[in-house]
Amino acid sequence: MSQIRLDKYLADAGIGTRSEIKSYIKKGVVSVNDITIKKPDIKIDSETDTVQFQNRIVQASSYEYYILNKPAGYVSATKDNTAPTVLSLIKSSRKDLFPVGRLDKDTEGLLLITNDGTLSHRLLSPKRHVDKTYYAIIEGIISNEDISAFENGLIIGDEDLNIAMPAKLSVLKTEHFPKELSYIEVTIHEGKFHQVKRMFKAVNKKVIYLQRISFGTLVLPKDLASGSYRELTDTELASLKNCC
Ligand code: URA
């Protein structure tokens, strides 16, 4: 038997915040075993009782995991007053989803969206150094000295915490005309604010396009169009949970 307060059961299932749920219960749209309940604090048995919200059965807490190919122009936050958020791209009845970490508004690519706070905490922990790989287009030609500077770790600001750990920088191709451009991949092991852009700035270069292509064991699928998302496969989820 697993006893739990009705309002917590509904909150864990992503129906809304505790206060939203209290008002739903007061309105009489929640039932337990077909009996309308008007008290949020009654205890239910989450294994045997049938809870319904607006006549639909509410499953006990379940986590959701999505891989999103973030387009430019979307903010990696749950709310924003100036621009659409990445969550506006996800069609789910859950209200507790959030992006794991942040990509800048103009950065594209792989973003994990979930409601699993424990996994998110682990993946973002500064102690774990989860690898993140980015594809980028850089103004200028990347030199061997730049590659060594990335390999040795860079100072990317004035404060103590602004030393970026060694990172692997590979040049995929360069163009010299009409403009000098380098197409690169870089793998970093931290997630400092604007880290990739600041690392290139530290070697006097400018990032003009940035896309995350992997995060831990998760890889951005080639067939996932910009703005699209899908659930993680069981294998992707298991690897992510074990990797870091
Ligand atoms: N580094 C950046 O500079 N921006 C991002 O969005 C991610 C990493």
mmCIF file of C-alpha atoms and ligand atoms in Angstrom:
data_model
loop_
_atom_site.group_PDB
_atom_site.id
_atom_site.type_symbol
_atom_site.label_atom_id
_atom_site.label_comp_id
_atom_site.label_asym_id
_atom_site.label_seq_id
_atom_site.Cartn_x
_atom_site.Cartn_y
_atom_site.Cartn_z
ATOM 1 C CA MET A 1 0.000 0.000 0.000
ATOM 2 C CA SER A 2 1.363 3.440 -0.880
ATOM 3 C CA GLN A 3 -0.425 6.287 0.888
ATOM 4 C CA ILE A 4 -0.043 9.784 -0.502
ATOM 5 C CA ARG A 5 -1.929 13.075 -0.209
ATOM 6 C CA LEU A 6 -4.263 13.648 -3.143
ATOM 7 C CA ASP A 7 -2.808 17.078 -3.981
ATOM 8 C CA LYS A 8 0.753 15.697 -3.978
ATOM 9 C CA TYR A 9 -0.272 12.779 -6.195
ATOM 10 C CA LEU A 10 -1.737 15.221 -8.727
ATOM 11 C CA ALA A 11 1.275 17.561 -8.511
ATOM 12 C CA ASP A 12 3.699 14.677 -9.024
ATOM 13 C CA ALA A 13 1.672 13.658 -12.069
ATOM 14 C CA GLY A 14 2.249 17.136 -13.525
ATOM 15 C CA ILE A 15 -1.351 18.378 -13.359
ATOM 16 C CA GLY A 16 -0.341 21.765 -11.935
ATOM 17 C CA THR A 17 1.153 23.548 -8.972
ATOM 18 C CA ARG A 18 -0.110 22.693 -5.484
ATOM 19 C CA SER A 19 -2.222 25.870 -5.388
ATOM 20 C CA GLU A 20 -3.697 25.250 -8.864
ATOM 21 C CA ILE A 21 -4.519 21.721 -7.768
ATOM 22 C CA LYS A 22 -6.227 22.947 -4.590
ATOM 23 C CA SER A 23 -8.492 25.119 -6.693
ATOM 24 C CA TYR A 24 -9.221 22.264 -9.128
ATOM 25 C CA ILE A 25 -10.190 20.063 -6.194
ATOM 26 C CA LYS A 26 -12.450 22.789 -4.780
ATOM 27 C CA LYS A 27 -14.128 23.106 -8.185
ATOM 28 C CA GLY A 28 -15.054 19.422 -8.001
ATOM 29 C CA VAL A 29 -13.135 18.195 -11.069
ATOM 30 C CA VAL A 30 -11.151 15.562 -9.190
ATOM 31 C CA SER A 31 -12.518 12.180 -8.215
ATOM 32 C CA VAL A 32 -11.145 9.144 -6.453
ATOM 33 C CA ASN A 33 -12.807 5.820 -7.298
ATOM 34 C CA ASP A 34 -15.628 7.801 -8.984
ATOM 35 C CA ILE A 35 -16.359 9.892 -5.884
ATOM 36 C CA THR A 36 -15.816 13.636 -6.261
ATOM 37 C CA ILE A 37 -13.354 14.822 -3.636
ATOM 38 C CA LYS A 38 -13.247 18.383 -2.370
ATOM 39 C CA LYS A 39 -10.407 18.081 0.142
ATOM 40 C CA PRO A 40 -6.821 18.269 -1.098
ATOM 41 C CA ASP A 41 -5.335 16.648 1.976
ATOM 42 C CA ILE A 42 -7.116 13.301 1.917
ATOM 43 C CA LYS A 43 -4.791 10.331 1.596
ATOM 44 C CA ILE A 44 -5.163 7.951 -1.299
ATOM 45 C CA ASP A 45 -3.526 4.639 -2.108
ATOM 46 C CA SER A 46 -1.519 5.364 -5.231
ATOM 47 C CA GLU A 47 -1.384 1.673 -6.149
ATOM 48 C CA THR A 48 -5.056 0.762 -5.921
ATOM 49 C CA ASP A 49 -7.145 3.965 -6.069
ATOM 50 C CA THR A 50 -8.246 5.426 -9.405
ATOM 51 C CA VAL A 51 -7.792 9.191 -9.528
ATOM 52 C CA GLN A 52 -9.489 11.201 -12.257
ATOM 53 C CA PHE A 53 -8.960 14.838 -13.261
ATOM 54 C CA GLN A 54 -11.614 16.296 -15.549
ATOM 55 C CA ASN A 55 -12.868 12.740 -16.144
ATOM 56 C CA ARG A 56 -9.467 11.465 -17.287
ATOM 57 C CA ILE A 57 -7.462 8.945 -15.303
ATOM 58 C CA VAL A 58 -4.308 10.434 -13.811
ATOM 59 C CA GLN A 59 -1.360 8.057 -13.879
ATOM 60 C CA ALA A 60 0.987 8.089 -10.908
ATOM 61 C CA SER A 61 4.090 10.223 -11.268
ATOM 62 C CA SER A 62 6.016 9.461 -14.385
ATOM 63 C CA TYR A 63 9.033 11.161 -15.822
ATOM 64 C CA GLU A 64 9.205 12.394 -19.366
ATOM 65 C CA TYR A 65 12.401 12.867 -21.368
ATOM 66 C CA TYR A 66 12.559 14.669 -24.698
ATOM 67 C CA ILE A 67 15.407 15.523 -27.023
ATOM 68 C CA LEU A 68 14.736 18.843 -28.746
ATOM 69 C CA ASN A 69 16.546 20.370 -31.693
ATOM 70 C CA LYS A 70 16.369 23.941 -30.438
ATOM 71 C CA PRO A 71 15.981 26.613 -33.102
ATOM 72 C CA ALA A 72 17.542 30.077 -32.728
ATOM 73 C CA GLY A 73 15.216 32.666 -31.178
ATOM 74 C CA TYR A 74 13.947 30.502 -28.298
ATOM 75 C CA VAL A 75 14.941 31.029 -24.684
ATOM 76 C CA SER A 76 16.071 28.030 -22.585
ATOM 77 C CA ALA A 77 13.799 28.789 -19.651
ATOM 78 C CA THR A 78 10.360 27.850 -18.401
ATOM 79 C CA LYS A 79 9.105 31.459 -18.646
ATOM 80 C CA ASP A 80 10.233 34.583 -20.444
ATOM 81 C CA ASN A 81 8.559 37.909 -21.118
ATOM 82 C CA THR A 82 10.447 38.801 -24.259
ATOM 83 C CA ALA A 83 10.733 35.689 -26.415
ATOM 84 C CA PRO A 84 9.165 32.236 -26.804
ATOM 85 C CA THR A 85 10.619 29.535 -24.573
ATOM 86 C CA VAL A 86 11.822 26.101 -25.628
ATOM 87 C CA LEU A 87 8.922 24.639 -23.652
ATOM 88 C CA SER A 88 6.451 26.256 -26.027
ATOM 89 C CA LEU A 89 7.716 23.776 -28.648
ATOM 90 C CA ILE A 90 6.808 20.720 -26.537
ATOM 91 C CA LYS A 91 3.243 19.437 -26.611
ATOM 92 C CA SER A 92 2.752 17.706 -23.275
ATOM 93 C CA SER A 93 0.067 17.897 -20.623
ATOM 94 C CA ARG A 94 2.804 18.011 -17.981
ATOM 95 C CA LYS A 95 3.355 21.402 -16.397
ATOM 96 C CA ASP A 96 6.641 20.564 -14.690
ATOM 97 C CA LEU A 97 8.970 20.118 -17.676
ATOM 98 C CA PHE A 98 12.145 22.179 -17.860
ATOM 99 C CA PRO A 99 15.279 22.350 -20.012
ATOM 100 C CA VAL A 100 18.389 20.692 -18.583
ATOM 101 C CA GLY A 101 20.866 23.548 -18.685
ATOM 102 C CA ARG A 102 20.819 26.444 -21.082
ATOM 103 C CA LEU A 103 21.672 27.240 -24.632
ATOM 104 C CA ASP A 104 21.905 30.908 -25.594
ATOM 105 C CA LYS A 105 18.917 32.327 -27.462
ATOM 106 C CA ASP A 106 20.869 32.298 -30.740
ATOM 107 C CA THR A 107 22.362 28.817 -30.172
ATOM 108 C CA GLU A 108 20.732 25.830 -31.860
ATOM 109 C CA GLY A 109 20.790 22.101 -31.288
ATOM 110 C CA LEU A 110 20.471 19.461 -28.651
ATOM 111 C CA LEU A 111 18.521 20.300 -25.534
ATOM 112 C CA LEU A 112 17.209 17.732 -23.074
ATOM 113 C CA ILE A 113 13.763 18.534 -21.684
ATOM 114 C CA THR A 114 12.484 16.594 -18.701
ATOM 115 C CA ASN A 115 10.793 16.752 -15.325
ATOM 116 C CA ASP A 116 13.399 14.493 -13.707
ATOM 117 C CA GLY A 117 15.130 16.864 -11.304
ATOM 118 C CA THR A 118 17.516 14.224 -9.985
ATOM 119 C CA LEU A 119 18.910 13.374 -13.414
ATOM 120 C CA SER A 120 19.134 17.048 -14.343
ATOM 121 C CA HIS A 121 21.030 17.814 -11.164
ATOM 122 C CA ARG A 122 23.501 15.029 -11.886
ATOM 123 C CA LEU A 123 24.059 16.027 -15.495
ATOM 124 C CA LEU A 124 24.629 19.665 -14.569
ATOM 125 C CA SER A 125 26.779 19.078 -11.514
ATOM 126 C CA PRO A 126 30.100 20.915 -11.968
ATOM 127 C CA LYS A 127 31.821 17.893 -10.400
ATOM 128 C CA ARG A 128 30.763 15.486 -13.129
ATOM 129 C CA HIS A 129 32.173 17.276 -16.177
ATOM 130 C CA VAL A 130 29.620 15.929 -18.625
ATOM 131 C CA ASP A 131 31.039 16.379 -22.148
ATOM 132 C CA LYS A 132 29.239 18.706 -24.532
ATOM 133 C CA THR A 133 30.198 18.939 -28.182
ATOM 134 C CA TYR A 134 29.382 21.917 -30.366
ATOM 135 C CA TYR A 135 29.614 22.539 -34.076
ATOM 136 C CA ALA A 136 30.438 26.154 -34.829
ATOM 137 C CA ILE A 137 31.344 28.573 -37.565
ATOM 138 C CA ILE A 138 34.076 30.983 -36.535
ATOM 139 C CA GLU A 139 35.136 34.237 -38.142
ATOM 140 C CA GLY A 140 38.809 33.920 -39.023
ATOM 141 C CA ILE A 141 41.175 31.004 -39.503
ATOM 142 C CA ILE A 142 41.836 28.799 -36.472
ATOM 143 C CA SER A 143 45.571 28.317 -35.978
ATOM 144 C CA ASN A 144 47.512 25.486 -34.336
ATOM 145 C CA GLU A 145 48.214 27.936 -31.487
ATOM 146 C CA ASP A 146 44.447 28.332 -30.959
ATOM 147 C CA ILE A 147 44.059 24.543 -30.827
ATOM 148 C CA SER A 148 46.878 24.316 -28.244
ATOM 149 C CA ALA A 149 45.370 27.170 -26.234
ATOM 150 C CA PHE A 150 42.068 25.247 -26.065
ATOM 151 C CA GLU A 151 44.000 22.080 -25.119
ATOM 152 C CA ASN A 152 45.775 23.870 -22.292
ATOM 153 C CA GLY A 153 42.719 25.595 -20.814
ATOM 154 C CA LEU A 154 41.878 29.257 -21.291
ATOM 155 C CA ILE A 155 41.265 32.278 -19.131
ATOM 156 C CA ILE A 156 37.840 33.485 -20.249
ATOM 157 C CA GLY A 157 37.208 36.360 -17.824
ATOM 158 C CA ASP A 158 38.514 38.376 -14.925
ATOM 159 C CA GLU A 159 37.193 36.380 -12.026
ATOM 160 C CA ASP A 160 38.690 33.263 -10.400
ATOM 161 C CA LEU A 161 35.986 30.975 -11.749
ATOM 162 C CA ASN A 162 36.646 32.034 -15.295
ATOM 163 C CA ILE A 163 39.247 29.494 -16.242
ATOM 164 C CA ALA A 164 37.927 27.056 -18.813
ATOM 165 C CA MET A 165 39.176 23.495 -18.507
ATOM 166 C CA PRO A 166 41.099 21.964 -21.424
ATOM 167 C CA ALA A 167 38.852 21.450 -24.430
ATOM 168 C CA LYS A 168 39.283 19.572 -27.697
ATOM 169 C CA LEU A 169 39.058 21.794 -30.762
ATOM 170 C CA SER A 170 39.041 20.253 -34.260
ATOM 171 C CA VAL A 171 38.894 22.184 -37.512
ATOM 172 C CA LEU A 172 36.576 20.531 -40.045
ATOM 173 C CA LYS A 173 37.292 22.936 -42.906
ATOM 174 C CA THR A 174 38.323 26.499 -43.609
ATOM 175 C CA GLU A 175 37.248 29.023 -46.232
ATOM 176 C CA HIS A 176 39.324 31.994 -47.339
ATOM 177 C CA PHE A 177 37.023 33.710 -49.825
ATOM 178 C CA PRO A 178 34.872 35.850 -49.737
ATOM 179 C CA LYS A 179 35.496 35.786 -45.999
ATOM 180 C CA GLU A 180 37.853 33.847 -43.742
ATOM 181 C CA LEU A 181 35.788 31.261 -41.895
ATOM 182 C CA SER A 182 36.563 28.109 -39.889
ATOM 183 C CA TYR A 183 34.067 25.276 -39.421
ATOM 184 C CA ILE A 184 34.913 23.524 -36.190
ATOM 185 C CA GLU A 185 33.849 21.076 -33.510
ATOM 186 C CA VAL A 186 34.712 21.686 -29.889
ATOM 187 C CA THR A 187 34.148 19.472 -26.856
ATOM 188 C CA ILE A 188 33.972 21.127 -23.451
ATOM 189 C CA HIS A 189 33.541 19.502 -20.071
ATOM 190 C CA GLU A 190 31.804 22.312 -18.198
ATOM 191 C CA GLY A 191 28.824 24.545 -18.786
ATOM 192 C CA LYS A 192 29.952 28.042 -17.934
ATOM 193 C CA PHE A 193 27.891 31.015 -19.113
ATOM 194 C CA HIS A 194 28.540 31.653 -22.851
ATOM 195 C CA GLN A 195 31.491 29.316 -22.499
ATOM 196 C CA VAL A 196 32.190 28.508 -26.133
ATOM 197 C CA LYS A 197 31.806 32.112 -27.278
ATOM 198 C CA ARG A 198 34.081 33.301 -24.455
ATOM 199 C CA MET A 199 36.719 30.677 -25.246
ATOM 200 C CA PHE A 200 36.903 31.861 -28.851
ATOM 201 C CA LYS A 201 36.921 35.476 -27.722
ATOM 202 C CA ALA A 202 39.939 34.631 -25.553
ATOM 203 C CA VAL A 203 41.830 33.743 -28.767
ATOM 204 C CA ASN A 204 40.454 36.826 -30.563
ATOM 205 C CA LYS A 205 37.901 34.977 -32.671
ATOM 206 C CA LYS A 206 34.147 35.356 -33.015
ATOM 207 C CA VAL A 207 31.517 32.596 -33.071
ATOM 208 C CA ILE A 208 28.973 33.372 -35.771
ATOM 209 C CA TYR A 209 26.974 30.130 -35.575
ATOM 210 C CA LEU A 210 26.725 27.655 -32.695
ATOM 211 C CA GLN A 211 24.936 24.331 -32.499
ATOM 212 C CA ARG A 212 25.182 21.702 -29.739
ATOM 213 C CA ILE A 213 25.507 18.248 -31.261
ATOM 214 C CA SER A 214 26.016 16.090 -28.166
ATOM 215 C CA PHE A 215 25.452 16.138 -24.436
ATOM 216 C CA GLY A 216 26.932 13.248 -22.439
ATOM 217 C CA THR A 217 25.983 10.131 -24.402
ATOM 218 C CA LEU A 218 23.083 11.861 -26.164
ATOM 219 C CA VAL A 219 23.689 12.764 -29.801
ATOM 220 C CA LEU A 220 21.533 15.114 -31.872
ATOM 221 C CA PRO A 221 19.848 12.858 -34.454
ATOM 222 C CA LYS A 222 20.577 13.945 -38.031
ATOM 223 C CA ASP A 223 16.893 13.530 -38.952
ATOM 224 C CA LEU A 224 15.545 15.674 -36.108
ATOM 225 C CA ALA A 225 14.570 18.913 -37.834
ATOM 226 C CA SER A 226 15.099 22.263 -36.146
ATOM 227 C CA GLY A 227 12.186 22.900 -33.763
ATOM 228 C CA SER A 228 11.290 19.189 -33.596
ATOM 229 C CA TYR A 229 11.599 16.874 -30.649
ATOM 230 C CA ARG A 230 10.970 13.284 -29.715
ATOM 231 C CA GLU A 231 11.006 11.122 -26.606
ATOM 232 C CA LEU A 232 14.330 9.568 -25.678
ATOM 233 C CA THR A 233 14.543 5.899 -26.573
ATOM 234 C CA ASP A 234 14.995 3.454 -23.672
ATOM 235 C CA THR A 235 18.607 2.925 -24.773
ATOM 236 C CA GLU A 236 19.368 6.647 -24.914
ATOM 237 C CA LEU A 237 17.882 7.127 -21.469
ATOM 238 C CA ALA A 238 19.697 4.173 -19.931
ATOM 239 C CA SER A 239 23.059 5.346 -21.364
ATOM 240 C CA LEU A 240 22.501 8.882 -20.151
ATOM 241 C CA LYS A 241 21.644 7.671 -16.673
ATOM 242 C CA ASN A 242 24.766 5.492 -16.585
ATOM 243 C CA CYS A 243 27.228 7.817 -18.257
ATOM 244 C CA CYS A 244 27.611 10.528 -15.701
HETATM 245 N N1 URA B 1 28.500 28.158 -25.105
HETATM 246 C C1 URA B 1 28.009 29.337 -25.536
HETATM 247 O O1 URA B 1 28.739 30.302 -25.696
HETATM 248 N N2 URA B 1 26.691 29.404 -25.790
HETATM 249 C C2 URA B 1 25.859 28.355 -25.656
HETATM 250 O O2 URA B 1 24.662 28.476 -25.920
HETATM 251 C C3 URA B 1 26.380 27.141 -25.209
HETATM 252 C C4 URA B 1 27.707 27.075 -24.934
#
